[in-house]
Short mmCIF file of C-alpha atoms in Angstrom, two decimals:
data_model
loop_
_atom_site.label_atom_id
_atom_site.label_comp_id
_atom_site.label_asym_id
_atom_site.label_seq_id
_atom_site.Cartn_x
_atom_site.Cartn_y
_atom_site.Cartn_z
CA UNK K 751 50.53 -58.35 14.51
CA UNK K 752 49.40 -54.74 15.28
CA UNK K 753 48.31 -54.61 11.61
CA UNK K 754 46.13 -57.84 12.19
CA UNK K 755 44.62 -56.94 15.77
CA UNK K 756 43.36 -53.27 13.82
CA UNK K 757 42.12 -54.59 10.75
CA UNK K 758 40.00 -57.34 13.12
CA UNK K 759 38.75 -54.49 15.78
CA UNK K 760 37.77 -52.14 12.24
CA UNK K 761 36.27 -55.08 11.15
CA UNK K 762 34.05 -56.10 14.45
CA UNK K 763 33.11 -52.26 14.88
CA UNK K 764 31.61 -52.76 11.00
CA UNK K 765 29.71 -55.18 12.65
CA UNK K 766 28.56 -52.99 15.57
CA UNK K 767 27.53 -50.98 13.18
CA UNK K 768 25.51 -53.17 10.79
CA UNK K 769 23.77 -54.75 13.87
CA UNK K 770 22.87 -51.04 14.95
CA UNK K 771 21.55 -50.49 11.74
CA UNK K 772 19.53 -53.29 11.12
CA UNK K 773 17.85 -53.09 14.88
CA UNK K 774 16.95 -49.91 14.16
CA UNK K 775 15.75 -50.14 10.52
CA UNK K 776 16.89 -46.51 10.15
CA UNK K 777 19.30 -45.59 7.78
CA UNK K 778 22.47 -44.35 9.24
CA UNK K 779 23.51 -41.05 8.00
CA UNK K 780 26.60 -39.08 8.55
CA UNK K 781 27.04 -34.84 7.69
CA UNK K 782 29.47 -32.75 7.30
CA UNK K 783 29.86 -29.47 6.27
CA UNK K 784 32.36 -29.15 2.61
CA UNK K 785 34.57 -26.67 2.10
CA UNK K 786 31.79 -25.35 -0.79
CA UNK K 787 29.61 -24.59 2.04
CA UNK K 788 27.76 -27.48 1.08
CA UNK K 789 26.20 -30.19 3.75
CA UNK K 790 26.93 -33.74 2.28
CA UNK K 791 24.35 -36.47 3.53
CA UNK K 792 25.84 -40.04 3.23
CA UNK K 793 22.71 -42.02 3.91
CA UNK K 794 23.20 -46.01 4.07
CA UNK K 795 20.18 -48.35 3.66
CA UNK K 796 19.98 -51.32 5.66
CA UNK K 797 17.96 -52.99 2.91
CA UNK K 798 20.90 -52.38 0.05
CA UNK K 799 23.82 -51.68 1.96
CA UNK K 800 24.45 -49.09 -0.49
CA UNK K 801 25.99 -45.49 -0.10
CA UNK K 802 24.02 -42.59 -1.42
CA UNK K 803 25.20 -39.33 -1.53
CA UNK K 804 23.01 -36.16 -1.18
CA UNK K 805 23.86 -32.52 -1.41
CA UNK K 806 22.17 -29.58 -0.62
CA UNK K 807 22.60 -25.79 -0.35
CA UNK K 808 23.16 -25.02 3.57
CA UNK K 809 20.21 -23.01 4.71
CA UNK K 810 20.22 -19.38 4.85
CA UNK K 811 19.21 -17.71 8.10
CA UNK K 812 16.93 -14.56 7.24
CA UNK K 813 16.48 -12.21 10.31
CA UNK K 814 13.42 -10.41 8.95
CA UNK K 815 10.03 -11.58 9.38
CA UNK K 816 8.17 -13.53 6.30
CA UNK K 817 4.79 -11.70 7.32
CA UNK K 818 4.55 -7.63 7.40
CA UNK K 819 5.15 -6.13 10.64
CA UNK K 820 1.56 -4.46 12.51
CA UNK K 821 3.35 -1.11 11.87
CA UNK K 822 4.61 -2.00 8.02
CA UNK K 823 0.64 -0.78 6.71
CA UNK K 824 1.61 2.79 8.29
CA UNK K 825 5.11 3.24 6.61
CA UNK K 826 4.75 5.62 3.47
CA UNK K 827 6.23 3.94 0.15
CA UNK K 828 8.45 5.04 -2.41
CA UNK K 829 4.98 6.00 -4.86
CA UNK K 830 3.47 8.25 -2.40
CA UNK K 831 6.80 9.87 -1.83
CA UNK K 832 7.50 10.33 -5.67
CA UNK K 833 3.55 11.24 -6.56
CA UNK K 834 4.01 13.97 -2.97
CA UNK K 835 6.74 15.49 -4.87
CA UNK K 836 5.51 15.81 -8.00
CA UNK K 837 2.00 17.49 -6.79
CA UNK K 838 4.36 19.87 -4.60
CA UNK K 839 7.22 20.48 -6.23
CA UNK K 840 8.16 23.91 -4.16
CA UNK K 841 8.14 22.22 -1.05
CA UNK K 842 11.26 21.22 0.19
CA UNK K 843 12.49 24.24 -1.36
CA UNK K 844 10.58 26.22 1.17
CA UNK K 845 11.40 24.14 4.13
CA UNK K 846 15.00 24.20 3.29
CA UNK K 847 14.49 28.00 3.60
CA UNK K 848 12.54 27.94 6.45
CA UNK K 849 14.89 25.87 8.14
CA UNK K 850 17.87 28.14 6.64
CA UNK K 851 16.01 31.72 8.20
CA UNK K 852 15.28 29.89 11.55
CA UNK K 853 19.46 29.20 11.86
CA UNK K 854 20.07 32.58 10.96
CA UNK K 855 17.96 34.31 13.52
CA UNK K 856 18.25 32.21 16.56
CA UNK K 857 22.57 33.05 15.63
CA UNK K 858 21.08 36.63 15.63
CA UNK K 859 18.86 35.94 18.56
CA UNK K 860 22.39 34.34 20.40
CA UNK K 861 24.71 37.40 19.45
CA UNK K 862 21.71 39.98 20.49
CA UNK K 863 21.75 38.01 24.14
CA UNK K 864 25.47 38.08 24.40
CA UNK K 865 25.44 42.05 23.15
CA UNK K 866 22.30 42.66 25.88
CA UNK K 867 24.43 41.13 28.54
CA UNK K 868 27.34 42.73 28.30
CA UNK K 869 25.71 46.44 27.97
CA UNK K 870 23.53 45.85 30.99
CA UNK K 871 27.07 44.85 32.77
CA UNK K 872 28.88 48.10 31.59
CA UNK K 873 26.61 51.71 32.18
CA UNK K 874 28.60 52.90 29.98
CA UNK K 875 26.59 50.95 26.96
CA UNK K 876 23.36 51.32 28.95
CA UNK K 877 22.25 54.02 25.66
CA UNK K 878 22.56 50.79 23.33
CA UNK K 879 19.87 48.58 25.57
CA UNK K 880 16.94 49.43 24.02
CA UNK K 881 18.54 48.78 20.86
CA UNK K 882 19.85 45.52 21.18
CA UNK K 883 16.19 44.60 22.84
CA UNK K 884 14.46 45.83 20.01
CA UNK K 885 16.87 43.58 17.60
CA UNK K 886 16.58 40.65 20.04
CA UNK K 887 12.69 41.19 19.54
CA UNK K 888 13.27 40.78 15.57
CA UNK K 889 15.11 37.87 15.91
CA UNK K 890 13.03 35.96 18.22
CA UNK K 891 9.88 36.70 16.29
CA UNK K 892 11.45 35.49 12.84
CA UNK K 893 12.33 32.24 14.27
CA UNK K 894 9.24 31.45 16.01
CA UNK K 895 7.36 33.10 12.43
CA UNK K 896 9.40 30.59 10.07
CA UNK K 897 9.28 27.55 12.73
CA UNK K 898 5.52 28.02 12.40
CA UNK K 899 5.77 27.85 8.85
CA UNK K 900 7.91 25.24 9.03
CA UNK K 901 6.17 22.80 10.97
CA UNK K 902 2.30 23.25 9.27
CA UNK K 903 4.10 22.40 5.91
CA UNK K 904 5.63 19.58 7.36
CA UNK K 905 2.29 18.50 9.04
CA UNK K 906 0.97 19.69 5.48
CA UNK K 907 3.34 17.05 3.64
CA UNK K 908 2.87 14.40 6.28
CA UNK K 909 -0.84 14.33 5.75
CA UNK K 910 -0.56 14.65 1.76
CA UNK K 911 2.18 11.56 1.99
CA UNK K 912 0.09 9.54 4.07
CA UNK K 913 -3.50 10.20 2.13
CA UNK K 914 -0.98 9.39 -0.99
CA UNK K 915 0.34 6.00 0.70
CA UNK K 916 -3.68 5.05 1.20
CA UNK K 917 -4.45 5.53 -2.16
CA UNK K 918 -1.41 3.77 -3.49
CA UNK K 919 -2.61 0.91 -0.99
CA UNK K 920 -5.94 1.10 -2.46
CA UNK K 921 -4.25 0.57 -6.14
CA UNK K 922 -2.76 -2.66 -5.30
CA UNK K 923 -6.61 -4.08 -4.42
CA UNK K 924 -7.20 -7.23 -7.25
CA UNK K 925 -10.76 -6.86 -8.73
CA UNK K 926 -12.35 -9.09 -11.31
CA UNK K 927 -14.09 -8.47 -14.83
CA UNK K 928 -17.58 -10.09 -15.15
CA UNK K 929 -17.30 -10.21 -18.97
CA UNK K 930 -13.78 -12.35 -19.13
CA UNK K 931 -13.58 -13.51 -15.82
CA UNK K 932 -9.97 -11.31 -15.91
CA UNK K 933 -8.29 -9.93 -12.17
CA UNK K 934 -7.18 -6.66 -12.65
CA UNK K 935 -5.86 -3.78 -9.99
CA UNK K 936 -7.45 -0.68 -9.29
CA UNK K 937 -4.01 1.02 -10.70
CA UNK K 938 -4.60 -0.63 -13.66
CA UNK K 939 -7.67 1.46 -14.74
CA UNK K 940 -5.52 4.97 -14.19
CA UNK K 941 -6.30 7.28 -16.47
CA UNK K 942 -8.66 4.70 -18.41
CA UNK K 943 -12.12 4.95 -16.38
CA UNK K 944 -13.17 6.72 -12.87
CA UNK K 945 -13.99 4.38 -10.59
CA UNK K 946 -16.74 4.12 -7.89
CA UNK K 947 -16.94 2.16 -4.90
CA UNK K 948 -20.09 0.98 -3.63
CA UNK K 949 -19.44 -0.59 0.44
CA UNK K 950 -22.23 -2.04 2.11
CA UNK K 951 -24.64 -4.87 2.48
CA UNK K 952 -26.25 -6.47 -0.51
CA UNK K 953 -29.75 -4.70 -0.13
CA UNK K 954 -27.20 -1.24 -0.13
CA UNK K 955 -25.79 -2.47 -3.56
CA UNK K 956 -29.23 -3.72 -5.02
CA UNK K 957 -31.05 -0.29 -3.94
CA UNK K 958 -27.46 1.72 -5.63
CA UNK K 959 -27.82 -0.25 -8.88
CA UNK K 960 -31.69 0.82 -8.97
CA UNK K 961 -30.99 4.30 -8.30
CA UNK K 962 -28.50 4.39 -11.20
CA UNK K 963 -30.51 3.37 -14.00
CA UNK K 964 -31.86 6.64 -15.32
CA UNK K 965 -28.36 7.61 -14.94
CA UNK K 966 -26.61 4.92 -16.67
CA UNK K 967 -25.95 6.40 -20.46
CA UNK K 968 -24.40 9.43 -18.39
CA UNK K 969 -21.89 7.73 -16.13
CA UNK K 970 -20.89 5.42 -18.91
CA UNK K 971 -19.98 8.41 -21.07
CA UNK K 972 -18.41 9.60 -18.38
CA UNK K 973 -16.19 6.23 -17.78
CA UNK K 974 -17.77 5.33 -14.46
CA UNK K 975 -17.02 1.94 -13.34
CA UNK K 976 -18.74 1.02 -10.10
CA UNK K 977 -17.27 -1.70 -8.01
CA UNK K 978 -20.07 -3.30 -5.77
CA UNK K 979 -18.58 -4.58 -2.30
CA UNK K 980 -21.30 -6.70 -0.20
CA UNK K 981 -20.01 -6.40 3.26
CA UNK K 982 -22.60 -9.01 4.14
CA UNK K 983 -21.21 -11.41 2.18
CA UNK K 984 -24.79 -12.07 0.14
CA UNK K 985 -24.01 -11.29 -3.35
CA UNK K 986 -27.01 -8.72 -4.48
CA UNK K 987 -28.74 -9.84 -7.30
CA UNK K 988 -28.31 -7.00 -10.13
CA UNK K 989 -31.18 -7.39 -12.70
CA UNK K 990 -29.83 -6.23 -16.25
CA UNK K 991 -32.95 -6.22 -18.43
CA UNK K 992 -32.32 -8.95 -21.70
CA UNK K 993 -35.22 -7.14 -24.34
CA UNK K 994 -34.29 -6.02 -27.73
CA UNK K 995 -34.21 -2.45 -28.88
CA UNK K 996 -33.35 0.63 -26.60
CA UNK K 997 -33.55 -1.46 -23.64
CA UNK K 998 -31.03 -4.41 -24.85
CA UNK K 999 -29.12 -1.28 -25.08
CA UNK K 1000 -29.04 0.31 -21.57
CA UNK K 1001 -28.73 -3.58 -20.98
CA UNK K 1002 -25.18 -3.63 -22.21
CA UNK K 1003 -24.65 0.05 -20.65
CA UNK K 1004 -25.79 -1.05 -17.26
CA UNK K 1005 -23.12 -4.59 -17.87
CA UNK K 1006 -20.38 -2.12 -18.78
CA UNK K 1007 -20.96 0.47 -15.56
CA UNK K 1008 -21.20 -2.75 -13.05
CA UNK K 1009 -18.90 -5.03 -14.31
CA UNK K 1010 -16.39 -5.59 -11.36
CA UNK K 1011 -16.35 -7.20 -8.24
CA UNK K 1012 -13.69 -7.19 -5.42
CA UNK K 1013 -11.28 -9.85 -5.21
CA UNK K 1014 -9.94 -10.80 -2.16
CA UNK K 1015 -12.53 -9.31 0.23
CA UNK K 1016 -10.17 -9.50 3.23
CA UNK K 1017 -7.69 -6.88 2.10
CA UNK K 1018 -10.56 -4.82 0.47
CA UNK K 1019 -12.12 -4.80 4.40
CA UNK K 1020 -8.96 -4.12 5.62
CA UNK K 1021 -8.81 -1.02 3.55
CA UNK K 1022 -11.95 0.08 4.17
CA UNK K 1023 -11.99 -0.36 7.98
CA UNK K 1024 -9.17 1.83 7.87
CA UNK K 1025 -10.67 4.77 5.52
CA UNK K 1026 -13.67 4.37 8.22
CA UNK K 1027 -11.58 4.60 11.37
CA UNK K 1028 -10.06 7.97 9.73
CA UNK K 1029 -13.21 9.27 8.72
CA UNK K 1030 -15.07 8.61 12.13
CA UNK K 1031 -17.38 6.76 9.92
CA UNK K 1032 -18.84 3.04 11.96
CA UNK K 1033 -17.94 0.13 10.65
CA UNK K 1034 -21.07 -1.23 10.08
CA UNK K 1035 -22.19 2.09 8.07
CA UNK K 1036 -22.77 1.53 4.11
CA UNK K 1037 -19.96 4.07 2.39
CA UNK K 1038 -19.31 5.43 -1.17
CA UNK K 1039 -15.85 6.21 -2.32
CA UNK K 1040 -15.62 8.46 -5.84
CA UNK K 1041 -11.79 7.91 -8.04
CA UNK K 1042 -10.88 10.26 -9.92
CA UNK K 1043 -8.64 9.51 -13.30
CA UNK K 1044 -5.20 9.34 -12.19
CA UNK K 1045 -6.35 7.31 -9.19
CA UNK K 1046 -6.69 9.50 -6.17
CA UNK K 1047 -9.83 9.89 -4.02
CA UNK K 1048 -12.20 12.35 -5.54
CA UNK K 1049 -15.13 12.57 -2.62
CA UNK K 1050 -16.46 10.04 -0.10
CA UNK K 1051 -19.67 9.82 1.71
CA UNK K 1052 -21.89 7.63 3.89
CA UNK K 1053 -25.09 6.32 1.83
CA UNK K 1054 -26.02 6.36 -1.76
CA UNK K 1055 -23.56 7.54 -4.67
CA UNK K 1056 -24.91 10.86 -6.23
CA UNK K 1057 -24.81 9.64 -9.31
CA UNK K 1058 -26.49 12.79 -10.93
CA UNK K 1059 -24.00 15.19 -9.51
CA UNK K 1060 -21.30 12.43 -10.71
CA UNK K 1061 -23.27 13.14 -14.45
CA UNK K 1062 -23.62 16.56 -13.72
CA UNK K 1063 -19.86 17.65 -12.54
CA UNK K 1064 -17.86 14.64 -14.89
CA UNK K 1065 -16.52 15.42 -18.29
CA UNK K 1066 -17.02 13.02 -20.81
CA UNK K 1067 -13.77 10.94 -21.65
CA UNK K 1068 -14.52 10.71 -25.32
CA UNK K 1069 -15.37 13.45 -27.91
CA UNK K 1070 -13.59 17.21 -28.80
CA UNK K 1071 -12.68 17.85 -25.01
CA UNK K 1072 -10.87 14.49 -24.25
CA UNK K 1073 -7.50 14.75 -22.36
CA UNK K 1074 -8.48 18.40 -22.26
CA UNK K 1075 -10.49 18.05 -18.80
CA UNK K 1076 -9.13 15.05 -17.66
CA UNK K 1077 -7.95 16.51 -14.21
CA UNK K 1078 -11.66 18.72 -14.29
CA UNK K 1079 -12.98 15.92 -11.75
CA UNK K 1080 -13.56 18.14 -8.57
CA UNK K 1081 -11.55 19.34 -5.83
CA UNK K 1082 -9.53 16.25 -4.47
#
């Protein structure tokens, strides 16, 4: 009888159920959580009445933040760090000395005190005052001579690692190539061409390209690759001459030397803005930026490139001298 009176109150909440169901024209679903860490779905249709079973992975919870923190552009990277090194390779050497003679003579400096004290409590040891001061002088003027040191080559090193983490910033920056339509990096052409930016409005980049042309031969020879940025946003209209002869040729020199474009203008601008904000440069002003070979910032300015010192002060990359004076590109 108790058999009977469960199987009829399983079998009217079934009906419950079904009625819920159908009112609803939801499907009913039921979780729970496996012991595979697994969340199985049974979902049940009130068109079929049939059980489906779904599984999926339970979610991971990620505390960090999917977009860049506002102080993430600031933090130095690992290449910066690694390049810092390699361009000083002395330095931590001499700060570990630094640090090393500024322990040793502020435990001088601490003895000498102790010493001074207890001969200006005894007369007896007043003959060994002026000693111990002079000592105590000796000490106190090492450790304030090597904390100097110490701190301008750490301000030294901060400055190199953070000029470093721009330029490896400015290596990750996508540009396009006019003849294959291909997006490169800025890293990418390291040690293959020298590369010139040209920031500013498109009458700046139109008036740049003019300027150039009696200089083109020169800065191709010299693997000069000029990236033209219109801040504006009105692409300047570049006009490579199409004749046959000598000119068809400075044609295809002129193609070669302004061939890229930026890609991605917004992180370009955000790069810039920054280089401006350092420089005390307005934002509005139309800038140059000079690359040498292996990437880093060769010279800067606001206006026009000087593209006849760039001719004049550049050693070819091809011929009896190449690899030779690869790192002759000016004082960085």
């Amino acid at each position: 009888m108790a058999t009977l009176v469960s199987s009829q109150g399983y079998i009217y909440h079934c009906h419950l159920s079904k009625r819920a169901v159908i009112q609803t024209k939801e499907p009913y679903s039921l979780r729970r959580l496996s012991r595979h860490n697994h969340i199985e779905t049974h979902v049940l249709s009130p068109r079929t009445w049939t059980l489906k079973i779904s599984r999926k992975h339970h979610p991971t919870v990620c505390f960090a933040a999917d977009e860049p923190s506002p102080s993430s552009s600031s933090e130095i990277s690992a290449d910066a760090r690694i390049r810092s090194e390699v361009l000083s390779p002395f330095r931590s050497v001499r700060m570990f000395f630094y640090l090393a003679f500024i322990a040793s003579a502020s435990l001088g400096g601490l003895i000498a005190t102790s010493r001074l004290i207890g001969a200006l409590a005894n007369p007896a040891r007043s003959g060994e005052v002026l000693e111990i001061v002079k000592g105590l002088g000796i000490d106190v003027g090492a450790a304030s001579l090597f904390a100097f040191l110490y701190f301008r080559e750490n301000k030294t090193k901060n400055a190199q690692m953070a000029r470093l983490s721009r330029e490896e910033n400015l290596a990750k920056l996508k540009m396009r190539v006019e003849e294959n339509n291909k997006v490169i990096s800025v890293g990418d052409l390291r040690g293959i061409a020298r590369l010139v930016i040209c920031a500013g409005p498109g009458g700046y980049i139109e008036e740049a390209f003019k300027r150039s042309r009696e200089f083109t031969q020169g800065l191709v020879e010299r693997g000069v690759v000029v990236v033209a940025y219109a801040t504006d946003g009105n692409a300047p209209v570049l006009e490579f001459d199409e004749s046959e002869g000598e000119d068809g040729e400075v044609s295809q020199s002129r193609r070669r030397l302004w061939r890229v474009a930026p890609v991605f203008v917004s992180e370009w601008e955000r790069w810039l803005d920054e280089q401006k904000k350092l420089a005390g440069v307005s934002s509005d002003s139309p800038v140059y930026l000079s690359l040498r070979l292996d990437g880093r910032v060769r010279g800067s300015g606001v206006g026009y490139p000087p593209w006849q010192a760039f001719v004049a002060q550049l050693p070819p990359v091809k011929g009896i001298w190449t690899g030779l004076l690869d790192g002759m590109d000016g004082r960085v």
